[in-house]
Tab-separated table of C-alpha atoms in Angstrom:
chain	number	residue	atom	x	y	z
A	28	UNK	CA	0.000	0.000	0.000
A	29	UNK	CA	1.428	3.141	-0.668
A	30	UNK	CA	2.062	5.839	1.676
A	31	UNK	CA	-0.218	8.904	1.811
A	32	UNK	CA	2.010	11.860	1.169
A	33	UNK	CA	2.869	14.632	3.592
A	34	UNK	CA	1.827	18.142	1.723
A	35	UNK	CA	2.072	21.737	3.774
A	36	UNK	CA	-0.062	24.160	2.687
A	37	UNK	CA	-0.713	27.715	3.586
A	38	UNK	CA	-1.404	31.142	2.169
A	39	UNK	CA	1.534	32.874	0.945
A	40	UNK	CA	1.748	35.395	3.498
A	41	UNK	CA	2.001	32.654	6.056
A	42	UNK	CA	4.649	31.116	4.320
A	43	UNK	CA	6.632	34.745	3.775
A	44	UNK	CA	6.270	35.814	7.418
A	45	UNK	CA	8.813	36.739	9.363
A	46	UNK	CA	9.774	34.379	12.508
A	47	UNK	CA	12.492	33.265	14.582
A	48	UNK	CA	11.846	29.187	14.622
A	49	UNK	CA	14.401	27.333	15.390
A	50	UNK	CA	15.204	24.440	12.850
A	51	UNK	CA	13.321	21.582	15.628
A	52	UNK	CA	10.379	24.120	16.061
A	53	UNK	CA	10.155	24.491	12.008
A	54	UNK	CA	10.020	20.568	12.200
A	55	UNK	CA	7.106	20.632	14.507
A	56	UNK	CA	5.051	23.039	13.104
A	57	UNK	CA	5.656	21.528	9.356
A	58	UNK	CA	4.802	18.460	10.211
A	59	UNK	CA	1.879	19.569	12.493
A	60	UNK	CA	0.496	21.459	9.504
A	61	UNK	CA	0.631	18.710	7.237
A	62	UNK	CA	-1.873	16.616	9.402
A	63	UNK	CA	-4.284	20.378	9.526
A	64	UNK	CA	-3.916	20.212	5.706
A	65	UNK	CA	-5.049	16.238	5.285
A	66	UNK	CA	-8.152	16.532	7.366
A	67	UNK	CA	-8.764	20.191	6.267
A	68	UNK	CA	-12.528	21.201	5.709
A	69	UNK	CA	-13.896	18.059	7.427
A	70	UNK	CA	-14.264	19.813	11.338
A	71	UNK	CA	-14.693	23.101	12.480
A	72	UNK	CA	-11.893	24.302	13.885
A	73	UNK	CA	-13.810	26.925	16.115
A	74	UNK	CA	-12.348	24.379	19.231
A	75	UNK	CA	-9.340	23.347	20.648
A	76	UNK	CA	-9.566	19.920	20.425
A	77	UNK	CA	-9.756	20.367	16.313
A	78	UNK	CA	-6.601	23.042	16.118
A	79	UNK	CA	-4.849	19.803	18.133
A	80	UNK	CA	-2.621	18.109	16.368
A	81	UNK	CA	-0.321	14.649	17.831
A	82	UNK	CA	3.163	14.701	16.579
A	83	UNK	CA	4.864	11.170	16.557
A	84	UNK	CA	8.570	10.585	17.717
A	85	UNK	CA	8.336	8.619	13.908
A	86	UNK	CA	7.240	11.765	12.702
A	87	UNK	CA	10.266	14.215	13.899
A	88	UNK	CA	12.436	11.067	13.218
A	89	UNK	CA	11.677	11.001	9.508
A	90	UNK	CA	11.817	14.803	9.022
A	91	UNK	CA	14.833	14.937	10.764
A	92	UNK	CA	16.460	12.056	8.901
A	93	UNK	CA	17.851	10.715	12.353
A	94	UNK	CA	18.779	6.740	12.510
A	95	UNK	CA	17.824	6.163	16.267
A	96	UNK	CA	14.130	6.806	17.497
A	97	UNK	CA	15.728	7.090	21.067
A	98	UNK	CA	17.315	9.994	19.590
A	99	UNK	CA	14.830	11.287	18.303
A	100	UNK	CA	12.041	12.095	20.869
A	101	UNK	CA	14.397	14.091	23.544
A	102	UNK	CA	15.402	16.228	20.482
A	103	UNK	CA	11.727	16.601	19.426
A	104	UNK	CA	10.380	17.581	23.638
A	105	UNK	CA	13.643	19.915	23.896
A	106	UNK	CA	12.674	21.960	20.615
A	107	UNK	CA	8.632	22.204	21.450
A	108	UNK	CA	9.088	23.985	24.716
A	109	UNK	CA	9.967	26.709	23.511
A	110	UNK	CA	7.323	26.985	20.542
A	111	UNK	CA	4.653	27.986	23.259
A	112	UNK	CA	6.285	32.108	23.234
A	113	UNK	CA	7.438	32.184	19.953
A	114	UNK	CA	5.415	34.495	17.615
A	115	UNK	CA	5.377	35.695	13.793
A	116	UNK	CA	5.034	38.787	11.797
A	117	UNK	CA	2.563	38.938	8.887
A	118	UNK	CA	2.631	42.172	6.959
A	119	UNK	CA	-0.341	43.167	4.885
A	120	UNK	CA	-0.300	46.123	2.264
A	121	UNK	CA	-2.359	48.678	2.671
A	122	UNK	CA	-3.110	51.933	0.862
A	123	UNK	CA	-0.699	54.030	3.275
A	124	UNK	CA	2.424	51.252	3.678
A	125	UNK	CA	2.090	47.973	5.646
A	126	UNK	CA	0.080	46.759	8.624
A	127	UNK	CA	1.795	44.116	10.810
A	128	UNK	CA	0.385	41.493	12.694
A	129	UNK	CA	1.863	39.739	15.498
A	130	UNK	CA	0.381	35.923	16.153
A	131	UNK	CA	1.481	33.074	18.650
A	132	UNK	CA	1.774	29.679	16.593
A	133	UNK	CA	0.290	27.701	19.863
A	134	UNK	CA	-1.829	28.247	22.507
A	135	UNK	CA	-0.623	24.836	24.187
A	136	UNK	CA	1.552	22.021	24.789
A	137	UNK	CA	1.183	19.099	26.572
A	138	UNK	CA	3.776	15.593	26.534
A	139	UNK	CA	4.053	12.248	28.635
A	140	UNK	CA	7.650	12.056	29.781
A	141	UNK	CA	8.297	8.827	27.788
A	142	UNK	CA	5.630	8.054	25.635
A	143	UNK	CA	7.068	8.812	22.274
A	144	UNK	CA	4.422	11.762	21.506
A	145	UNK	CA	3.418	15.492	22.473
A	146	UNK	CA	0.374	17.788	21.110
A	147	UNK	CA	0.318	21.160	20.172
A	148	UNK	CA	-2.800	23.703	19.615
A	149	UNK	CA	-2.637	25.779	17.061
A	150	UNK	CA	-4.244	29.304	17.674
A	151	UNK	CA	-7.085	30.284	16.544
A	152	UNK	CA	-5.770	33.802	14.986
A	153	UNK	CA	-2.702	31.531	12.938
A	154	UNK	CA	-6.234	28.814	11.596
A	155	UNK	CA	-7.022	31.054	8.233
A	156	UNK	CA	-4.088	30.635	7.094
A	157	UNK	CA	-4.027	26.495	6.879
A	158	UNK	CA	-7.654	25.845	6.686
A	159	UNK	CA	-9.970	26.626	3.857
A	160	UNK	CA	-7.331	28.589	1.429
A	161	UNK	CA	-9.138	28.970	-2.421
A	162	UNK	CA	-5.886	30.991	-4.005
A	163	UNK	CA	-2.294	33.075	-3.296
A	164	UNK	CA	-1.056	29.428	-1.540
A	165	UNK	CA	2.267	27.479	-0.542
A	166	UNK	CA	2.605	24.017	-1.271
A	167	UNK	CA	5.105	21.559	-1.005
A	168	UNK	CA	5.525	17.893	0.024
A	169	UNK	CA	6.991	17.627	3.807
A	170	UNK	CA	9.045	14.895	2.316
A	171	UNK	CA	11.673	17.729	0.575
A	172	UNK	CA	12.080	18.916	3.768
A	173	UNK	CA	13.584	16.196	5.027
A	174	UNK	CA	17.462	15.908	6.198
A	175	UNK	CA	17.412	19.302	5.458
A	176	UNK	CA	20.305	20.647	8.510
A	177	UNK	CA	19.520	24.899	8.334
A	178	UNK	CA	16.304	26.800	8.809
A	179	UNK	CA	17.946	29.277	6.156
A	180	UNK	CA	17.392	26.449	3.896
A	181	UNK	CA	13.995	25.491	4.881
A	182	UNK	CA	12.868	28.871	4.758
A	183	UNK	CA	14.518	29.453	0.971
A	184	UNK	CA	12.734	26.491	0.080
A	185	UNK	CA	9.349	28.155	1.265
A	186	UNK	CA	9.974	31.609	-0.465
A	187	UNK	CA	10.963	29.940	-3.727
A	188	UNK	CA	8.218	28.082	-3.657
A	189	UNK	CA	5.325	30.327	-2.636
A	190	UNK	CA	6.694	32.833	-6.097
A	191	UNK	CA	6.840	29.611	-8.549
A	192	UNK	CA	4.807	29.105	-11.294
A	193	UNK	CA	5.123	25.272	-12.710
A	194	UNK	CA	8.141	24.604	-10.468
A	195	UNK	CA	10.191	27.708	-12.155
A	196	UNK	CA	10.475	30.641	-10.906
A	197	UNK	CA	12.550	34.090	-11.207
A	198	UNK	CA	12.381	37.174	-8.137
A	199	UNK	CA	14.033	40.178	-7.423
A	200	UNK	CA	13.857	41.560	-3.826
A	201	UNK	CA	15.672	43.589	-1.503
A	202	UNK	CA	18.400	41.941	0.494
A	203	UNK	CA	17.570	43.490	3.433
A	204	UNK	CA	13.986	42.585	3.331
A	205	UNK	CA	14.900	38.888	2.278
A	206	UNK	CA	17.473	38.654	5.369
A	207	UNK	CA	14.174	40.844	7.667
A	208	UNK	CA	12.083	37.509	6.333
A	209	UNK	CA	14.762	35.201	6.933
A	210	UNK	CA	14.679	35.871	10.570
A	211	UNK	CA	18.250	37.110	10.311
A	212	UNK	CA	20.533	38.511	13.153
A	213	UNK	CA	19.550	42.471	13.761
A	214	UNK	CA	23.213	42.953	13.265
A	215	UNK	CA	23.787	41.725	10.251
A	216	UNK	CA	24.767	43.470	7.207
A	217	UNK	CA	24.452	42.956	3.539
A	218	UNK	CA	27.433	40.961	3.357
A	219	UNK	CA	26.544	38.620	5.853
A	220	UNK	CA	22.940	37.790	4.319
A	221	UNK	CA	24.874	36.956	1.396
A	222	UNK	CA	27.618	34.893	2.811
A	223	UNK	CA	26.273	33.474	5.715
A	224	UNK	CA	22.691	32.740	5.103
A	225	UNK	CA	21.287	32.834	1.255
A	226	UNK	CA	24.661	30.961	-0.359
A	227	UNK	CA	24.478	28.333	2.337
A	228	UNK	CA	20.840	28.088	2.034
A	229	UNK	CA	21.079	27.858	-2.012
A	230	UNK	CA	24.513	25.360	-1.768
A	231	UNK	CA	22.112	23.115	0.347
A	232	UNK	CA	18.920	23.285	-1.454
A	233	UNK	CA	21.213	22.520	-4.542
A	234	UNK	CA	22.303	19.093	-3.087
A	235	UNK	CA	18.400	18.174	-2.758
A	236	UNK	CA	17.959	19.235	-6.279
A	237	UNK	CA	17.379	22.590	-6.710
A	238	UNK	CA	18.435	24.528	-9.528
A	239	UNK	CA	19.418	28.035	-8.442
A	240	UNK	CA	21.113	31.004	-9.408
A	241	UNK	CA	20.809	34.655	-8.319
A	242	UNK	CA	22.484	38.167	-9.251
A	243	UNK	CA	22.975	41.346	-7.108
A	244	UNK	CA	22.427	45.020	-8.280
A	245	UNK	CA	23.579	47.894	-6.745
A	246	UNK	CA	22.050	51.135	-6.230
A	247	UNK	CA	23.921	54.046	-5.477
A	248	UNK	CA	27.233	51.519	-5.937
A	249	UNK	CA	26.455	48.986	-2.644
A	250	UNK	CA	24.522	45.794	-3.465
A	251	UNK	CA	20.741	46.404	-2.616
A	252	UNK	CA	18.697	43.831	-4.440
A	253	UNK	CA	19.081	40.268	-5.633
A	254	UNK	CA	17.119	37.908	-8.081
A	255	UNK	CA	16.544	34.290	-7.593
A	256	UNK	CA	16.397	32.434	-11.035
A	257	UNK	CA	15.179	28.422	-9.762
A	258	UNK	CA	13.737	25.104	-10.992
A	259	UNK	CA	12.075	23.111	-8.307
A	260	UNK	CA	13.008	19.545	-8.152
């Protein structure tokens, strides 16, 4: 029998918000969101108990690409504890700039030392933009995700794919936004979202099959912009 595939989806904004997960927490929420997305539509998600959502130590294990389940689950508790006070910026055009919106990802936790599992709650504010999406969407299969060792990279993967058309894809944006999305270090400079996070990111991507290329442009002679060129696996 063949095994039901793994897809994240989300709304574009979602998937181009700006957050500071950790590369265990991205895990967690990925994976969590690919369970949302298969029983999507079927419950109202008005409760709780629907935004709840049990996370395997098999689950984490595959993402993660780790040999040893026993591994696996401390690594999985250790990351989620933390998921409970982390937040994310959306930002929404409007006719005089942008509006920002600051959401929690969870509104709970809970885990049995031991037991191989844990559940998170999504909130209710973060629900419209897994559930019920008609158009301006992310998709990808959790499965390209996994082994993947930097958030940079995951989060490359997500921008790249929320802008593609047909798996190609070409985008120009400015570095310091891209590195403000990336969740970079407030001290880093132009050089260092260059060095240290999109050329990593891209170098790893490339390894899972990526075809990618960019070019910077200066204004006013220091590098401002760059433009992705890709092809999806």
């Amino acid at each position: 029998m063949k095994t039901k595939k793994q897809t994240v989806i989300m709304k574009n904004a979602l998937a181009r918000a700006q957050h500071d997960l950790s590369l265990g927490e991205k895990r967690i929420i990925s994976i969590a969101i690919s369970k949302i997305n298969a029983k999507a539509n079927k419950i109202d998600y008005n409760t709780t108990n629907a935004r709840t959502i049990t996370i395997e130590t098999g689950d984490y294990q595959k993402t993660a690409k780790l040999s040893n389940e026993k591994n696996a689950y401390p690594e999985m508790k250790r990351s989620a504890k933390d998921l409970i006070n982390k937040k994310l910026k959306i930002k929404t055009r409007t006719m005089t700039g942008h509006e920002t919106e600051i959401i929690n990802w969870i509104s709970t936790l809970k885990y049995e030392t031991g037991q191989g599992y844990l559940k998170i709650s999504f909130t209710p504010e973060i629900m419209p933009y897994l559930v019920a999406i008609k158009d301006r969407f992310t998709k990808y299969e959790l499965k390209k995700t996994e082994g993947i060792r930097s958030i940079y990279s995951w989060r490359m993967l997500e921008f790249l794919t929320s802008w593609s058309k047909n798996k190609n894809g070409k985008r120009e944006i400015s570095i310091t936004e891209f590195g403000e999305m990336m969740g970079q270090p407030e001290n880093y400079k132009t050089g260092d979202t260059i060095a240290r996070i999109i050329k990593p990111a891209i170098k790893e991507l490339e390894k899972n099959g990526w075809k990618i290329t960019h070019e910077r442009r200066k204004t006013n002679g220091k590098y401002t912009h760059i433009t992705f060129s890709w092809c999806e696996p």
